[in-house]
Tab-separated table of C-alpha atoms in Angstrom:
chain	number	residue	atom	x	y	z
A	5	MET	CA	48.960	322.843	117.422
A	6	LYS	CA	51.227	319.893	118.308
A	7	ILE	CA	53.421	318.502	115.537
A	8	PRO	CA	52.783	314.829	115.058
A	9	THR	CA	55.369	312.347	116.364
A	10	VAL	CA	53.848	309.085	114.973
A	11	LEU	CA	54.684	309.703	111.318
A	12	LYS	CA	57.919	308.697	109.523
A	13	HIS	CA	59.778	311.907	110.154
A	14	LYS	CA	60.686	311.988	114.015
A	15	PRO	CA	60.830	315.428	115.167
A	16	VAL	CA	63.576	316.199	117.864
A	17	ILE	CA	63.704	319.993	117.922
A	18	VAL	CA	60.369	321.932	116.915
A	19	SER	CA	58.798	325.217	116.634
A	20	GLU	CA	55.259	324.520	116.913
A	21	ASN	CA	53.950	328.145	116.423
A	22	TYR	CA	55.569	328.846	112.943
A	23	GLU	CA	52.182	330.056	111.603
A	24	ASN	CA	52.435	333.048	113.656
A	25	ILE	CA	55.707	334.297	112.037
A	26	ASP	CA	55.442	332.668	108.356
A	27	GLY	CA	56.182	335.906	106.606
A	28	ARG	CA	53.321	337.766	104.990
A	29	ASN	CA	51.176	334.468	105.821
A	30	ALA	CA	51.740	335.207	109.786
A	31	TYR	CA	48.696	334.318	111.832
A	32	GLY	CA	47.105	332.699	108.824
A	33	SER	CA	49.410	330.080	107.420
A	34	GLU	CA	48.805	326.458	106.949
A	35	ALA	CA	52.524	325.971	107.768
A	36	LYS	CA	52.029	325.286	111.353
A	37	GLY	CA	55.523	323.990	112.512
A	38	LEU	CA	59.167	323.590	111.783
A	39	SER	CA	60.889	320.535	113.018
A	40	LEU	CA	64.506	319.070	113.005
A	41	GLY	CA	64.420	315.453	113.364
A	42	LEU	CA	65.229	311.965	112.256
A	43	ALA	CA	64.678	311.735	108.410
A	44	GLN	CA	61.842	309.586	107.038
A	45	TRP	CA	64.041	308.065	104.453
A	46	ASN	CA	66.372	306.577	107.072
A	47	ASP	CA	67.225	303.048	106.436
A	48	ARG	CA	68.340	300.476	109.097
A	49	GLY	CA	71.818	301.509	110.318
A	50	LYS	CA	71.752	304.847	108.433
A	51	VAL	CA	70.559	307.960	110.382
A	52	ASP	CA	70.114	311.355	108.623
A	53	ILE	CA	68.776	314.577	110.158
A	54	SER	CA	66.238	316.596	108.277
A	55	ALA	CA	64.212	319.714	108.651
A	56	LYS	CA	60.700	319.723	107.864
A	57	VAL	CA	57.947	322.171	107.280
A	58	TRP	CA	54.494	320.912	108.835
A	59	ARG	CA	51.392	322.002	106.875
A	60	TYR	CA	47.897	321.525	108.258
A	61	THR	CA	44.736	321.834	106.065
A	62	GLY	CA	42.384	322.506	108.908
A	63	GLU	CA	41.354	318.749	108.981
A	64	LYS	CA	44.510	316.797	108.592
A	65	TRP	CA	48.389	317.134	108.021
A	66	SER	CA	49.092	317.830	104.632
A	67	ARG	CA	51.052	315.459	102.381
A	68	GLN	CA	52.611	318.932	100.986
A	69	SER	CA	54.665	319.126	104.083
A	70	GLU	CA	58.110	319.334	103.018
A	71	GLU	CA	61.325	317.522	104.433
A	72	LEU	CA	64.622	318.449	103.522
A	73	PRO	CA	68.229	317.427	104.364
A	74	LEU	CA	69.787	320.165	106.480
A	75	HIS	CA	72.546	320.800	104.015
A	76	ARG	CA	69.857	321.512	101.494
A	77	VAL	CA	68.299	323.989	104.006
A	78	VAL	CA	71.619	325.870	104.287
A	79	ASP	CA	72.201	325.520	100.432
A	80	LEU	CA	68.681	327.281	100.249
A	81	ALA	CA	70.020	329.991	102.499
A	82	ILE	CA	73.087	330.465	100.527
A	83	LEU	CA	71.202	330.594	97.325
A	84	ILE	CA	68.786	333.367	98.875
A	85	CYS	CA	71.865	335.471	99.980
A	86	ARG	CA	73.422	335.127	96.475
A	87	ALA	CA	70.308	336.190	94.745
A	88	LYS	CA	69.938	339.271	97.194
A	89	MET	CA	73.377	340.158	96.434
A	90	TYR	CA	72.899	340.215	92.672
A	91	PHE	CA	69.500	342.128	92.852
A	92	LEU	CA	71.293	344.950	95.039
A	93	GLU	CA	73.232	345.676	91.781
A	94	ALA	CA	70.879	344.305	89.083
A	95	TYR	CA	69.158	347.620	88.496
A	96	ARG	CA	72.140	348.683	86.503
A	97	ILE	CA	71.649	346.040	83.878
A	98	PRO	CA	68.841	346.668	81.265
A	99	GLY	CA	66.190	344.004	81.718
A	100	LEU	CA	67.984	343.102	85.083
A	101	TYR	CA	70.073	340.463	83.554
A	102	ASP	CA	72.507	339.915	80.674
A	103	PRO	CA	71.096	337.218	78.402
A	104	GLU	CA	74.517	336.621	76.946
A	105	HIS	CA	76.134	336.164	80.472
A	106	PRO	CA	73.295	334.820	82.714
A	107	GLU	CA	75.635	333.167	85.587
A	108	ILE	CA	75.546	335.413	88.587
A	109	GLY	CA	78.175	333.563	90.327
A	110	ARG	CA	79.583	330.427	91.773
A	111	VAL	CA	79.789	329.595	95.441
A	112	GLY	CA	82.500	327.294	96.509
A	113	LEU	CA	81.277	324.049	98.301
A	114	GLN	CA	82.836	320.612	98.842
A	115	GLY	CA	85.755	321.102	96.369
A	116	ASP	CA	83.430	322.339	93.492
A	117	ALA	CA	80.817	325.061	93.256
A	118	MET	CA	77.200	325.983	93.264
A	119	THR	CA	76.601	327.928	90.061
A	120	VAL	CA	74.099	330.526	90.429
A	121	ALA	CA	72.333	331.953	87.297
A	122	VAL	CA	69.487	333.494	85.747
A	123	CYS	CA	67.059	330.824	84.232
A	124	THR	CA	67.302	331.825	80.577
A	125	ASP	CA	65.344	328.767	79.812
A	126	ASN	CA	62.273	330.316	81.270
A	127	PRO	CA	60.344	331.663	78.252
A	128	MET	CA	58.828	334.563	80.499
A	129	ILE	CA	62.193	335.247	82.070
A	130	SER	CA	62.031	339.054	81.142
A	131	GLU	CA	58.568	339.440	82.962
A	132	ASP	CA	59.298	336.996	85.715
A	133	ILE	CA	62.677	338.509	86.753
A	134	ALA	CA	61.156	341.908	87.044
A	135	LEU	CA	58.359	340.287	89.325
A	136	PHE	CA	60.794	338.461	91.369
A	137	ASP	CA	62.840	341.751	91.786
A	138	GLY	CA	59.554	343.421	92.803
A	139	ALA	CA	58.676	340.732	95.304
A	140	LEU	CA	62.337	340.635	96.812
A	141	LYS	CA	62.125	344.274	97.346
A	142	LYS	CA	58.543	344.164	98.815
A	143	ASP	CA	59.794	341.428	101.301
A	144	ASP	CA	63.165	343.000	101.939
A	145	GLU	CA	62.359	344.154	105.676
A	146	MET	CA	61.061	340.658	106.456
A	147	LEU	CA	64.135	338.860	104.743
A	148	SER	CA	66.571	341.363	106.129
A	149	GLU	CA	65.482	340.896	109.804
A	150	ARG	CA	65.756	336.870	109.353
A	151	LEU	CA	69.307	337.351	107.595
A	152	ARG	CA	70.464	339.670	110.371
A	153	VAL	CA	69.404	337.310	113.154
A	154	LEU	CA	71.085	334.350	111.191
A	155	GLY	CA	74.180	336.632	110.798
A	156	VAL	CA	74.326	337.112	114.625
A	157	MET	CA	74.052	333.537	115.253
A	158	LEU	CA	76.649	332.758	112.777
A	159	LYS	CA	78.961	335.297	114.373
A	160	LYS	CA	78.438	333.775	117.873
A	161	MET	CA	79.103	330.332	116.566
A	162	GLY	CA	82.297	331.497	115.189
A	163	TYR	CA	81.424	331.429	111.442
A	164	ALA	CA	81.818	335.152	110.846
């Protein structure tokens, strides 16, 4: 299925078969494509690049399609990696986290840092963190494959 080019997001680089590799939803996903292109929020004289997940309901392109600035896509990858690192050792902590010290770590970015922490404001955090840990373990093979590919690419680009 071809990604539309007449909408506000202007695709430049596309993956139009994403539904075939969308994790556990592979071959049945409503996420039909990914694109990198000119952001829909661009104003005259200002050009930002964004990444977009294109969803198709079977009848039309969904308004649930998501467009993100590229730095946020990378920030999400960083957050995923930091969370995976945390959960490698979290089994040692009763309940998988310390309510008195919920901060997992800080990742330095742009002269400050992204704070990563367990969301203790979630009233169901004890149950939800166990569910999250189980889902992370269940999806470990799929996530690890993608992270290995990313690691190889980053190394080839001189970032590792």
